[in-house]
PDB file of C-alpha atoms and ligand atoms in Angstrom:
ATOM      1  CA  UNK A  27     120.647  81.838 110.959  1.00 89.00           C
ATOM      2  CA  UNK A  28     116.917  82.485 111.451  1.00 95.00           C
ATOM      3  CA  UNK A  29     114.538  81.870 108.561  1.00 95.00           C
ATOM      4  CA  UNK A  30     113.614  85.577 108.464  1.00 95.00           C
ATOM      5  CA  UNK A  31     117.304  86.412 108.064  1.00 97.00           C
ATOM      6  CA  UNK A  32     117.583  83.858 105.232  1.00 97.00           C
ATOM      7  CA  UNK A  33     114.621  85.495 103.490  1.00 97.00           C
ATOM      8  CA  UNK A  34     116.152  88.941 103.981  1.00 97.00           C
ATOM      9  CA  UNK A  35     119.445  87.862 102.365  1.00 98.00           C
ATOM     10  CA  UNK A  36     117.700  86.226  99.423  1.00 98.00           C
ATOM     11  CA  UNK A  37     115.383  89.197  98.864  1.00 98.00           C
ATOM     12  CA  UNK A  38     118.431  91.484  98.826  1.00 98.00           C
ATOM     13  CA  UNK A  39     120.060  89.188  96.271  1.00 98.00           C
ATOM     14  CA  UNK A  40     116.956  89.310  94.042  1.00 98.00           C
ATOM     15  CA  UNK A  41     116.930  93.109  94.358  1.00 98.00           C
ATOM     16  CA  UNK A  42     120.588  93.281  93.239  1.00 98.00           C
ATOM     17  CA  UNK A  43     119.846  91.101  90.216  1.00 98.00           C
ATOM     18  CA  UNK A  44     116.733  93.102  89.224  1.00 98.00           C
ATOM     19  CA  UNK A  45     118.606  96.405  89.595  1.00 98.00           C
ATOM     20  CA  UNK A  46     121.260  95.264  87.097  1.00 97.00           C
ATOM     21  CA  UNK A  47     118.622  94.975  84.363  1.00 98.00           C
ATOM     22  CA  UNK A  48     116.538  98.111  84.957  1.00 98.00           C
ATOM     23  CA  UNK A  49     116.632 100.688  82.124  1.00 98.00           C
ATOM     24  CA  UNK A  50     118.534 103.970  82.499  1.00 98.00           C
ATOM     25  CA  UNK A  51     116.364 107.016  83.156  1.00 98.00           C
ATOM     26  CA  UNK A  52     117.426 109.134  80.202  1.00 98.00           C
ATOM     27  CA  UNK A  53     116.383 110.305  76.739  1.00 98.00           C
ATOM     28  CA  UNK A  54     112.940 111.250  75.404  1.00 98.00           C
ATOM     29  CA  UNK A  55     111.335 108.251  77.150  1.00 98.00           C
ATOM     30  CA  UNK A  56     112.765 109.330  80.535  1.00 98.00           C
ATOM     31  CA  UNK A  57     109.341 109.948  82.135  1.00 98.00           C
ATOM     32  CA  UNK A  58     107.981 106.475  81.378  1.00 98.00           C
ATOM     33  CA  UNK A  59     111.257 104.817  82.422  1.00 98.00           C
ATOM     34  CA  UNK A  60     111.127 106.704  85.740  1.00 98.00           C
ATOM     35  CA  UNK A  61     107.564 105.473  86.283  1.00 98.00           C
ATOM     36  CA  UNK A  62     108.629 101.883  85.442  1.00 98.00           C
ATOM     37  CA  UNK A  63     111.566 101.979  87.844  1.00 98.00           C
ATOM     38  CA  UNK A  64     109.451 103.673  90.539  1.00 98.00           C
ATOM     39  CA  UNK A  65     107.069 100.712  90.529  1.00 97.00           C
ATOM     40  CA  UNK A  66     109.764  98.033  90.505  1.00 97.00           C
ATOM     41  CA  UNK A  67     111.855  99.800  93.166  1.00 96.00           C
ATOM     42  CA  UNK A  68     108.831 100.106  95.459  1.00 92.00           C
ATOM     43  CA  UNK A  69     109.884  96.669  96.713  1.00 86.00           C
ATOM     44  CA  UNK A  70     107.703  93.626  97.224  1.00 92.00           C
ATOM     45  CA  UNK A  71     108.545  90.126  98.332  1.00 94.00           C
ATOM     46  CA  UNK A  72     110.328  89.166  95.072  1.00 97.00           C
ATOM     47  CA  UNK A  73     108.756  85.717  95.319  1.00 97.00           C
ATOM     48  CA  UNK A  74     108.755  84.912  91.620  1.00 98.00           C
ATOM     49  CA  UNK A  75     112.451  85.695  90.995  1.00 98.00           C
ATOM     50  CA  UNK A  76     113.260  83.880  94.240  1.00 98.00           C
ATOM     51  CA  UNK A  77     111.447  80.784  92.954  1.00 98.00           C
ATOM     52  CA  UNK A  78     113.423  80.935  89.695  1.00 98.00           C
ATOM     53  CA  UNK A  79     116.714  81.277  91.553  1.00 98.00           C
ATOM     54  CA  UNK A  80     115.954  78.444  94.009  1.00 98.00           C
ATOM     55  CA  UNK A  81     114.806  75.831  91.488  1.00 98.00           C
ATOM     56  CA  UNK A  82     117.644  76.801  89.153  1.00 98.00           C
ATOM     57  CA  UNK A  83     120.096  76.166  91.990  1.00 98.00           C
ATOM     58  CA  UNK A  84     118.434  72.820  92.816  1.00 98.00           C
ATOM     59  CA  UNK A  85     119.256  71.511  89.331  1.00 98.00           C
ATOM     60  CA  UNK A  86     122.687  73.224  89.176  1.00 98.00           C
ATOM     61  CA  UNK A  87     121.903  75.891  86.578  1.00 98.00           C
ATOM     62  CA  UNK A  88     124.114  78.839  85.658  1.00 98.00           C
ATOM     63  CA  UNK A  89     123.308  82.296  87.123  1.00 97.00           C
ATOM     64  CA  UNK A  90     124.180  84.029  83.800  1.00 98.00           C
ATOM     65  CA  UNK A  91     121.224  82.255  82.201  1.00 98.00           C
ATOM     66  CA  UNK A  92     118.726  82.535  85.042  1.00 98.00           C
ATOM     67  CA  UNK A  93     119.324  86.160  86.110  1.00 98.00           C
ATOM     68  CA  UNK A  94     117.698  87.802  83.040  1.00 98.00           C
ATOM     69  CA  UNK A  95     114.599  85.668  83.728  1.00 98.00           C
ATOM     70  CA  UNK A  96     114.586  86.655  87.417  1.00 98.00           C
ATOM     71  CA  UNK A  97     114.469  90.342  86.443  1.00 98.00           C
ATOM     72  CA  UNK A  98     111.981  89.681  83.628  1.00 98.00           C
ATOM     73  CA  UNK A  99     109.407  87.880  85.763  1.00 98.00           C
ATOM     74  CA  UNK A 100     109.462  90.671  88.354  1.00 98.00           C
ATOM     75  CA  UNK A 101     108.978  93.298  85.616  1.00 98.00           C
ATOM     76  CA  UNK A 102     106.010  91.358  84.216  1.00 98.00           C
ATOM     77  CA  UNK A 103     104.532  90.847  87.690  1.00 98.00           C
ATOM     78  CA  UNK A 104     104.993  94.560  88.453  1.00 98.00           C
ATOM     79  CA  UNK A 105     103.260  95.583  85.208  1.00 98.00           C
ATOM     80  CA  UNK A 106     100.237  93.519  86.295  1.00 98.00           C
ATOM     81  CA  UNK A 107     100.152  95.292  89.662  1.00 97.00           C
ATOM     82  CA  UNK A 108     100.462  98.758  88.042  1.00 98.00           C
ATOM     83  CA  UNK A 109      97.564  98.030  85.689  1.00 98.00           C
ATOM     84  CA  UNK A 110      95.503  96.308  88.390  1.00 96.00           C
ATOM     85  CA  UNK A 111      95.788  99.405  90.609  1.00 96.00           C
ATOM     86  CA  UNK A 112      94.332 101.714  87.928  1.00 97.00           C
ATOM     87  CA  UNK A 113      90.947 103.336  88.646  1.00 96.00           C
ATOM     88  CA  UNK A 114      89.306 101.253  85.899  1.00 94.00           C
ATOM     89  CA  UNK A 115      90.437  98.046  87.592  1.00 93.00           C
ATOM     90  CA  UNK A 116      90.990  97.812  91.365  1.00 88.00           C
ATOM     91  CA  UNK A 117      91.428 101.549  91.979  1.00 90.00           C
ATOM     92  CA  UNK A 118      94.106 101.405  94.676  1.00 89.00           C
ATOM     93  CA  UNK A 119      96.011 104.386  95.996  1.00 91.00           C
ATOM     94  CA  UNK A 120      98.717 102.510  97.862  1.00 90.00           C
ATOM     95  CA  UNK A 121     100.830  99.519  96.864  1.00 89.00           C
ATOM     96  CA  UNK A 122     103.960  98.090  98.449  1.00 84.00           C
ATOM     97  CA  UNK A 123     103.790 100.812 101.089  1.00 84.00           C
ATOM     98  CA  UNK A 124     103.846 103.759  98.694  1.00 91.00           C
ATOM     99  CA  UNK A 125     101.547 105.695  96.395  1.00 95.00           C
ATOM    100  CA  UNK A 126     100.556 103.701  93.324  1.00 96.00           C
ATOM    101  CA  UNK A 127     102.162 104.529  89.980  1.00 97.00           C
ATOM    102  CA  UNK A 128      99.073 106.305  88.571  1.00 98.00           C
ATOM    103  CA  UNK A 129      98.718 108.312  91.799  1.00 97.00           C
ATOM    104  CA  UNK A 130     102.228 109.696  91.248  1.00 97.00           C
ATOM    105  CA  UNK A 131     102.607 109.824  87.434  1.00 98.00           C
ATOM    106  CA  UNK A 132      98.986 110.018  86.237  1.00 98.00           C
ATOM    107  CA  UNK A 133      96.866 107.336  84.594  1.00 98.00           C
ATOM    108  CA  UNK A 134      98.215 107.665  81.063  1.00 98.00           C
ATOM    109  CA  UNK A 135     101.803 107.319  82.212  1.00 98.00           C
ATOM    110  CA  UNK A 136     100.867 104.355  84.458  1.00 98.00           C
ATOM    111  CA  UNK A 137      99.334 102.536  81.472  1.00 98.00           C
ATOM    112  CA  UNK A 138     102.519 103.224  79.520  1.00 98.00           C
ATOM    113  CA  UNK A 139     104.743 102.174  82.433  1.00 98.00           C
ATOM    114  CA  UNK A 140     102.891  98.829  82.558  1.00 98.00           C
ATOM    115  CA  UNK A 141     103.278  98.426  78.793  1.00 98.00           C
ATOM    116  CA  UNK A 142     106.950  99.359  79.112  1.00 98.00           C
ATOM    117  CA  UNK A 143     107.539  96.816  81.893  1.00 98.00           C
ATOM    118  CA  UNK A 144     105.794  94.033  79.989  1.00 98.00           C
ATOM    119  CA  UNK A 145     107.831  94.595  76.828  1.00 98.00           C
ATOM    120  CA  UNK A 146     111.100  95.305  78.598  1.00 98.00           C
ATOM    121  CA  UNK A 147     110.509  92.142  80.644  1.00 98.00           C
ATOM    122  CA  UNK A 148     110.538  89.997  77.502  1.00 98.00           C
ATOM    123  CA  UNK A 149     113.431  92.003  76.028  1.00 98.00           C
ATOM    124  CA  UNK A 150     115.392  91.253  79.224  1.00 98.00           C
ATOM    125  CA  UNK A 151     114.560  87.525  79.245  1.00 98.00           C
ATOM    126  CA  UNK A 152     115.588  87.225  75.575  1.00 98.00           C
ATOM    127  CA  UNK A 153     119.044  88.522  76.600  1.00 98.00           C
ATOM    128  CA  UNK A 154     119.648  85.131  78.228  1.00 98.00           C
ATOM    129  CA  UNK A 155     120.422  83.811  74.712  1.00 98.00           C
ATOM    130  CA  UNK A 156     123.575  85.975  74.756  1.00 98.00           C
ATOM    131  CA  UNK A 157     124.888  83.860  77.645  1.00 98.00           C
ATOM    132  CA  UNK A 158     124.006  80.454  76.145  1.00 98.00           C
ATOM    133  CA  UNK A 159     127.037  78.192  75.669  1.00 96.00           C
ATOM    134  CA  UNK A 160     125.524  75.328  73.693  1.00 97.00           C
ATOM    135  CA  UNK A 161     122.449  74.120  71.800  1.00 98.00           C
ATOM    136  CA  UNK A 162     120.886  72.574  74.895  1.00 98.00           C
ATOM    137  CA  UNK A 163     120.998  75.869  76.789  1.00 98.00           C
ATOM    138  CA  UNK A 164     119.559  77.689  73.767  1.00 98.00           C
ATOM    139  CA  UNK A 165     116.701  75.175  73.644  1.00 98.00           C
ATOM    140  CA  UNK A 166     116.057  75.533  77.409  1.00 98.00           C
ATOM    141  CA  UNK A 167     115.859  79.330  77.104  1.00 98.00           C
ATOM    142  CA  UNK A 168     113.367  79.078  74.240  1.00 98.00           C
ATOM    143  CA  UNK A 169     111.218  76.684  76.291  1.00 98.00           C
ATOM    144  CA  UNK A 170     111.360  78.979  79.334  1.00 98.00           C
ATOM    145  CA  UNK A 171     110.350  81.994  77.216  1.00 98.00           C
ATOM    146  CA  UNK A 172     107.308  80.179  75.881  1.00 98.00           C
ATOM    147  CA  UNK A 173     106.278  79.173  79.399  1.00 98.00           C
ATOM    148  CA  UNK A 174     106.711  82.736  80.696  1.00 98.00           C
ATOM    149  CA  UNK A 175     104.610  84.223  77.886  1.00 98.00           C
ATOM    150  CA  UNK A 176     101.911  81.536  78.135  1.00 98.00           C
ATOM    151  CA  UNK A 177     101.486  81.933  81.897  1.00 98.00           C
ATOM    152  CA  UNK A 178     101.365  85.730  81.727  1.00 98.00           C
ATOM    153  CA  UNK A 179      99.014  85.916  78.727  1.00 98.00           C
ATOM    154  CA  UNK A 180      95.414  85.256  77.744  1.00 98.00           C
ATOM    155  CA  UNK A 181      95.563  81.595  78.758  1.00 98.00           C
ATOM    156  CA  UNK A 182      97.227  82.605  82.018  1.00 98.00           C
ATOM    157  CA  UNK A 183      97.204  85.736  84.211  1.00 98.00           C
ATOM    158  CA  UNK A 184      95.420  88.022  81.704  1.00 98.00           C
ATOM    159  CA  UNK A 185      92.719  85.356  81.269  1.00 98.00           C
ATOM    160  CA  UNK A 186      92.267  85.166  85.058  1.00 98.00           C
ATOM    161  CA  UNK A 187      92.051  88.937  85.358  1.00 97.00           C
ATOM    162  CA  UNK A 188      89.488  88.993  82.534  1.00 97.00           C
ATOM    163  CA  UNK A 189      87.248  86.411  84.242  1.00 97.00           C
ATOM    164  CA  UNK A 190      87.596  88.372  87.477  1.00 94.00           C
ATOM    165  CA  UNK A 191      86.537  91.662  85.843  1.00 93.00           C
ATOM    166  CA  UNK A 192      83.624  90.082  83.986  1.00 94.00           C
ATOM    167  CA  UNK A 193      82.296  88.434  87.142  1.00 91.00           C
ATOM    168  CA  UNK A 194      82.401  91.589  89.272  1.00 86.00           C
ATOM    169  CA  UNK A 195      79.008  92.072  90.958  1.00 85.00           C
ATOM    170  CA  UNK A 196      77.823  88.716  89.534  1.00 89.00           C
ATOM    171  CA  UNK A 197      77.279  85.518  91.476  1.00 89.00           C
ATOM    172  CA  UNK A 198      79.765  82.917  90.235  1.00 93.00           C
ATOM    173  CA  UNK A 199      80.114  79.181  90.821  1.00 93.00           C
ATOM    174  CA  UNK A 200      83.133  77.572  92.437  1.00 91.00           C
ATOM    175  CA  UNK A 201      84.687  76.369  89.171  1.00 95.00           C
ATOM    176  CA  UNK A 202      84.749  79.962  87.853  1.00 96.00           C
ATOM    177  CA  UNK A 203      86.357  81.126  91.087  1.00 95.00           C
ATOM    178  CA  UNK A 204      88.932  78.340  90.842  1.00 96.00           C
ATOM    179  CA  UNK A 205      89.662  79.401  87.244  1.00 98.00           C
ATOM    180  CA  UNK A 206      90.234  82.990  88.454  1.00 97.00           C
ATOM    181  CA  UNK A 207      92.523  81.993  91.337  1.00 96.00           C
ATOM    182  CA  UNK A 208      94.492  79.544  89.226  1.00 98.00           C
ATOM    183  CA  UNK A 209      95.038  81.926  86.341  1.00 98.00           C
ATOM    184  CA  UNK A 210      95.298  85.307  88.029  1.00 97.00           C
ATOM    185  CA  UNK A 211      97.531  84.176  90.880  1.00 96.00           C
ATOM    186  CA  UNK A 212      98.892  80.641  90.501  1.00 98.00           C
ATOM    187  CA  UNK A 213     100.102  80.818  86.874  1.00 98.00           C
ATOM    188  CA  UNK A 214     102.934  83.254  87.635  1.00 98.00           C
ATOM    189  CA  UNK A 215     103.965  81.205  90.689  1.00 98.00           C
ATOM    190  CA  UNK A 216     104.015  77.992  88.645  1.00 98.00           C
ATOM    191  CA  UNK A 217     105.989  79.859  86.039  1.00 98.00           C
ATOM    192  CA  UNK A 218     108.678  80.889  88.529  1.00 98.00           C
ATOM    193  CA  UNK A 219     109.143  77.380  89.923  1.00 98.00           C
ATOM    194  CA  UNK A 220     109.279  75.785  86.477  1.00 98.00           C
ATOM    195  CA  UNK A 221     111.457  78.340  84.656  1.00 98.00           C
ATOM    196  CA  UNK A 222     114.395  77.943  87.063  1.00 98.00           C
ATOM    197  CA  UNK A 223     114.300  74.169  86.601  1.00 98.00           C
ATOM    198  CA  UNK A 224     113.863  74.310  82.810  1.00 98.00           C
ATOM    199  CA  UNK A 225     116.844  76.660  82.435  1.00 98.00           C
ATOM    200  CA  UNK A 226     118.971  74.198  84.402  1.00 98.00           C
ATOM    201  CA  UNK A 227     117.890  71.291  82.180  1.00 98.00           C
ATOM    202  CA  UNK A 228     115.856  69.462  84.850  1.00 98.00           C
ATOM    203  CA  UNK A 229     114.048  66.249  83.773  1.00 98.00           C
ATOM    204  CA  UNK A 230     110.619  67.006  82.276  1.00 97.00           C
ATOM    205  CA  UNK A 231     108.815  64.861  84.877  1.00 98.00           C
ATOM    206  CA  UNK A 232     110.253  67.069  87.640  1.00 98.00           C
ATOM    207  CA  UNK A 233     109.332  70.262  85.732  1.00 98.00           C
ATOM    208  CA  UNK A 234     105.761  68.924  85.443  1.00 98.00           C
ATOM    209  CA  UNK A 235     105.628  68.245  89.182  1.00 98.00           C
ATOM    210  CA  UNK A 236     106.974  71.720  89.962  1.00 98.00           C
ATOM    211  CA  UNK A 237     104.045  73.053  87.921  1.00 98.00           C
ATOM    212  CA  UNK A 238     101.575  71.071  90.047  1.00 98.00           C
ATOM    213  CA  UNK A 239     103.303  72.267  93.218  1.00 98.00           C
ATOM    214  CA  UNK A 240     103.085  75.889  91.982  1.00 98.00           C
ATOM    215  CA  UNK A 241      99.403  75.478  91.172  1.00 98.00           C
ATOM    216  CA  UNK A 242      98.576  74.168  94.663  1.00 98.00           C
ATOM    217  CA  UNK A 243     100.728  76.728  96.451  1.00 97.00           C
ATOM    218  CA  UNK A 244      99.450  79.574  94.246  1.00 97.00           C
ATOM    219  CA  UNK A 245      95.794  78.718  94.843  1.00 97.00           C
ATOM    220  CA  UNK A 246      96.407  78.204  98.573  1.00 97.00           C
ATOM    221  CA  UNK A 247      98.201  81.590  98.652  1.00 95.00           C
ATOM    222  CA  UNK A 248      95.143  83.278  97.118  1.00 94.00           C
ATOM    223  CA  UNK A 249      92.670  81.486  99.411  1.00 95.00           C
ATOM    224  CA  UNK A 250      94.775  82.625 102.368  1.00 94.00           C
ATOM    225  CA  UNK A 251      94.519  86.169 100.961  1.00 91.00           C
ATOM    226  CA  UNK A 252      90.718  85.803 101.017  1.00 92.00           C
ATOM    227  CA  UNK A 253      90.844  84.446 104.597  1.00 94.00           C
ATOM    228  CA  UNK A 254      93.034  87.317 105.761  1.00 93.00           C
ATOM    229  CA  UNK A 255      90.569  89.813 104.340  1.00 89.00           C
ATOM    230  CA  UNK A 256      88.059  88.403 106.837  1.00 91.00           C
ATOM    231  CA  UNK A 257      90.235  87.450 109.807  1.00 87.00           C
ATOM    232  CA  UNK A 258      93.430  89.434 109.352  1.00 77.00           C
ATOM    233  CA  UNK A 259      94.851  92.039 111.640  1.00 71.00           C
ATOM    234  CA  UNK A 260      94.905  95.603 110.247  1.00 64.00           C
ATOM    235  CA  UNK A 261      98.283  96.422 111.840  1.00 65.00           C
ATOM    236  CA  UNK A 262      99.956  93.274 110.506  1.00 67.00           C
ATOM    237  CA  UNK A 263      98.372  93.469 107.068  1.00 62.00           C
ATOM    238  CA  UNK A 264      98.858  97.201 106.602  1.00 57.00           C
ATOM    239  CA  UNK A 265      95.582  97.402 104.637  1.00 61.00           C
ATOM    240  CA  UNK A 266      91.855  97.633 105.193  1.00 64.00           C
ATOM    241  CA  UNK A 267      90.102  94.455 106.323  1.00 69.00           C
ATOM    242  CA  UNK A 268      86.699  93.412 104.964  1.00 73.00           C
ATOM    243  CA  UNK A 269      87.138  95.217 101.617  1.00 73.00           C
ATOM    244  CA  UNK A 270      86.081  92.081  99.673  1.00 77.00           C
ATOM    245  CA  UNK A 271      82.757  91.782 101.540  1.00 74.00           C
ATOM    246  CA  UNK A 272      82.000  95.519 101.308  1.00 74.00           C
ATOM    247  CA  UNK A 273      82.644  95.440  97.562  1.00 75.00           C
ATOM    248  CA  UNK A 274      80.564  92.274  97.164  1.00 74.00           C
ATOM    249  CA  UNK A 275      83.536  90.343  95.735  1.00 81.00           C
ATOM    250  CA  UNK A 276      83.392  86.648  95.020  1.00 87.00           C
ATOM    251  CA  UNK A 277      86.007  85.045  97.215  1.00 91.00           C
ATOM    252  CA  UNK A 278      86.779  81.519  98.319  1.00 92.00           C
ATOM    253  CA  UNK A 279      85.404  82.408 101.758  1.00 93.00           C
ATOM    254  CA  UNK A 280      82.144  83.902 100.433  1.00 90.00           C
ATOM    255  CA  UNK A 281      81.479  80.796  98.342  1.00 92.00           C
ATOM    256  CA  UNK A 282      82.736  77.975 100.608  1.00 93.00           C
ATOM    257  CA  UNK A 283      82.783  79.489 104.110  1.00 93.00           C
ATOM    258  CA  UNK A 284      85.822  80.179 106.286  1.00 94.00           C
ATOM    259  CA  UNK A 285      86.287  76.663 107.714  1.00 95.00           C
ATOM    260  CA  UNK A 286      86.264  75.003 104.290  1.00 95.00           C
ATOM    261  CA  UNK A 287      88.649  77.670 103.025  1.00 95.00           C
ATOM    262  CA  UNK A 288      91.107  76.892 105.824  1.00 94.00           C
ATOM    263  CA  UNK A 289      90.783  73.137 105.231  1.00 95.00           C
ATOM    264  CA  UNK A 290      91.485  73.630 101.519  1.00 96.00           C
ATOM    265  CA  UNK A 291      94.615  75.691 102.230  1.00 95.00           C
ATOM    266  CA  UNK A 292      95.888  72.824 104.398  1.00 95.00           C
ATOM    267  CA  UNK A 293      94.993  70.156 101.833  1.00 97.00           C
ATOM    268  CA  UNK A 294      96.648  71.963  98.932  1.00 97.00           C
ATOM    269  CA  UNK A 295      99.744  72.712 101.011  1.00 96.00           C
ATOM    270  CA  UNK A 296     100.078  69.071 102.095  1.00 96.00           C
ATOM    271  CA  UNK A 297      99.717  67.875  98.502  1.00 98.00           C
ATOM    272  CA  UNK A 298     102.324  70.379  97.288  1.00 98.00           C
ATOM    273  CA  UNK A 299     104.783  69.364 100.008  1.00 98.00           C
ATOM    274  CA  UNK A 300     104.315  65.669  99.273  1.00 98.00           C
ATOM    275  CA  UNK A 301     105.155  66.279  95.618  1.00 98.00           C
ATOM    276  CA  UNK A 302     108.071  68.526  96.590  1.00 98.00           C
ATOM    277  CA  UNK A 303     109.518  65.840  98.872  1.00 98.00           C
ATOM    278  CA  UNK A 304     109.320  63.367  95.971  1.00 98.00           C
ATOM    279  CA  UNK A 305     111.617  65.436  93.740  1.00 98.00           C
ATOM    280  CA  UNK A 306     115.095  64.049  93.101  1.00 98.00           C
ATOM    281  CA  UNK A 307     116.782  67.067  94.748  1.00 98.00           C
ATOM    282  CA  UNK A 308     116.061  68.883  98.000  1.00 97.00           C
ATOM    283  CA  UNK A 309     115.807  72.548  98.931  1.00 98.00           C
ATOM    284  CA  UNK A 310     114.964  73.115 102.609  1.00 97.00           C
ATOM    285  CA  UNK A 311     114.737  76.887 102.190  1.00 98.00           C
ATOM    286  CA  UNK A 312     112.195  76.670  99.365  1.00 98.00           C
ATOM    287  CA  UNK A 313     110.158  74.079 101.290  1.00 98.00           C
ATOM    288  CA  UNK A 314     109.931  76.354 104.313  1.00 97.00           C
ATOM    289  CA  UNK A 315     109.215  79.407 102.160  1.00 96.00           C
ATOM    290  CA  UNK A 316     106.184  77.681 100.626  1.00 95.00           C
ATOM    291  CA  UNK A 317     104.838  76.784 104.083  1.00 95.00           C
ATOM    292  CA  UNK A 318     105.408  80.334 105.310  1.00 94.00           C
ATOM    293  CA  UNK A 319     103.582  81.792 102.324  1.00 92.00           C
ATOM    294  CA  UNK A 320     100.387  79.864 102.819  1.00 90.00           C
ATOM    295  CA  UNK A 321     100.464  80.258 106.605  1.00 87.00           C
ATOM    296  CA  UNK A 322     101.197  83.979 106.459  1.00 84.00           C
ATOM    297  CA  UNK A 323      99.318  86.481 108.567  1.00 82.00           C
ATOM    298  CA  UNK A 324     100.253  89.527 106.496  1.00 75.00           C
TER     299      UNK A 324
HETATM  300  C1  GRG G  18      96.365  93.525  85.043  1.00 89.12           C
HETATM  301  C2  GRG G  18      96.763  91.527  83.550  1.00 89.12           C
HETATM  302  C3  GRG G  18      96.592  92.083  84.895  1.00 89.12           C
HETATM  303  C4  GRG G  18      96.636  91.241  85.928  1.00 89.12           C
HETATM  304  C5  GRG G  18      96.550  91.658  87.319  1.00 89.12           C
HETATM  305  C6  GRG G  18      98.463  90.635  89.962  1.00 89.12           C
HETATM  306  C7  GRG G  18      97.058  90.879  89.558  1.00 89.12           C
HETATM  307  C8  GRG G  18      96.614  90.456  88.195  1.00 89.12           C
HETATM  308  C9  GRG G  18      96.215  91.525  90.372  1.00 89.12           C
HETATM  309  C10 GRG G  18      96.586  92.040  91.723  1.00 89.12           C
HETATM  310  C11 GRG G  18      95.563  91.672  92.708  1.00 89.12           C
HETATM  311  C12 GRG G  18      95.763  90.310  93.297  1.00 89.12           C
HETATM  312  C13 GRG G  18      95.309  90.075  94.696  1.00 89.12           C
HETATM  313  C14 GRG G  18      96.299  89.366  92.581  1.00 89.12           C
HETATM  314  C15 GRG G  18      96.556  88.034  93.042  1.00 89.12           C
HETATM  315  C16 GRG G  18      98.031  87.795  92.982  1.00 89.12           C
HETATM  316  C17 GRG G  18      98.714  88.463  94.092  1.00 89.12           C
HETATM  317  C18 GRG G  18      98.412  88.035  95.479  1.00 89.12           C
HETATM  318  C19 GRG G  18      99.562  89.407  93.765  1.00 89.12           C
HETATM  319  C20 GRG G  18     100.426  90.080  94.726  1.00 89.12           C
HETATM  320  O1  GRG G  18     101.621  89.352  94.707  1.00 89.12           O
HETATM  321  P1  GRG G  18     102.687  89.478  95.853  1.00 89.12           P
HETATM  322  O2  GRG G  18     102.000  89.267  97.170  1.00 89.12           O
HETATM  323  O3  GRG G  18     103.075  91.016  95.715  1.00 89.12           O
HETATM  324  O4  GRG G  18     103.825  88.595  95.519  1.00 89.12           O
HETATM  325  P2  GRG G  18     104.485  91.731  95.959  1.00 89.12           P
HETATM  326  O5  GRG G  18     104.137  93.201  96.074  1.00 89.12           O
HETATM  327  O6  GRG G  18     105.090  91.176  97.215  1.00 89.12           O
HETATM  328  O7  GRG G  18     105.312  91.441  94.756  1.00 89.12           O
END
C-alpha cells in the first residue's frame, strides 16, 4: 500500500471517530451547533487526533479511552482556526477549501462556535473517565486532561497567539519568534504525541521524549510554512504566496534568511527522528508522517 493510501485510511478513521462525538444539531442552540459542526466537517489533515491514535497504539492503549481525546483535540484545534480567521485576527475568507465560519454564519456566531468547540472539546475528553476500568487509567486520563488544557491555554497556544498579535508590525528578535512558533504551533502537536502515550500508560521518560520530538517537529512544520510562503507553488498550496512579506509579518525566513530556515528544518527533523528511533517501541507510519510533514510542498 502506498503511503498516501495509508494516510487516506487513517484520516478516514479519524473522521469516523470525530463524527461520533459531534453534538446533534437541535434545540435552541441549533444555530451555534451547526456553525461548530460546519467548521469541524470542513475537513483538514486531522494530524493531532492521528498523533494521539498512533502513540496510543504504540504503547498498546485502549481505543475507548483515546477516542474522546482524539475528537476533543480536533475540536480545540478547530476553535483556534475559527477564531484566528476572524476579521480582528487574521481576517481570512477561506479555510480548508471552504468559506470561513464567520463568512457563512457571521462574526458573532463564529465567536460563539469557537467558544462552543473549546468547551465541548473538554466535555468530550472528560467522557473518557466513563470508560476507565481501574485507578491507573483514571490517573492517566487526569494527567492527559491537564496536558491538553496547559498546551491549549495561556502558557501554550493562546500565549503564542498573544505574542504574535502583540508583535504585529513590530520588529522582533529571534527568541520572540521562537516563542511564537513553539507556543502557537508546536504545543498542540506535542500535546497530540504525548496524550496518546500517557493514556496508554507509557513510561514517563518516553512521554518526555515524545514532547521534545513534538516540539522539534512542530517548529520545523511552522518554519516550513514560512518557507512555502516564499517559495511555494500557488496551485499546490491553494493559497496566495508572499502574503507574509506583503503584510510585513515576522517569519523565520524574514529574520534568518531562506537558507538558514531550510537548514534549521533539517536539523530539527534529524534531532526529532533520532529521539524517535531511541524510543522502546517503533511506528514506521508515524516516522514517515513526521518526515512528510516537514518536507511538504503544500
Ligand atoms: C485563536 C487562540 C487562537 C489560536 C490560533 C491555529 C492558530 C492559533 C492560528 C492559525 C494560523 C497558523 C498558521 C497557525 C500555526 C499552526 C498551524 C499551521 C495550523 C494549521 O494546522 P493544520 O495545518 O490545519 O494541521 P488543518 O486544517 O489541516 O487541521
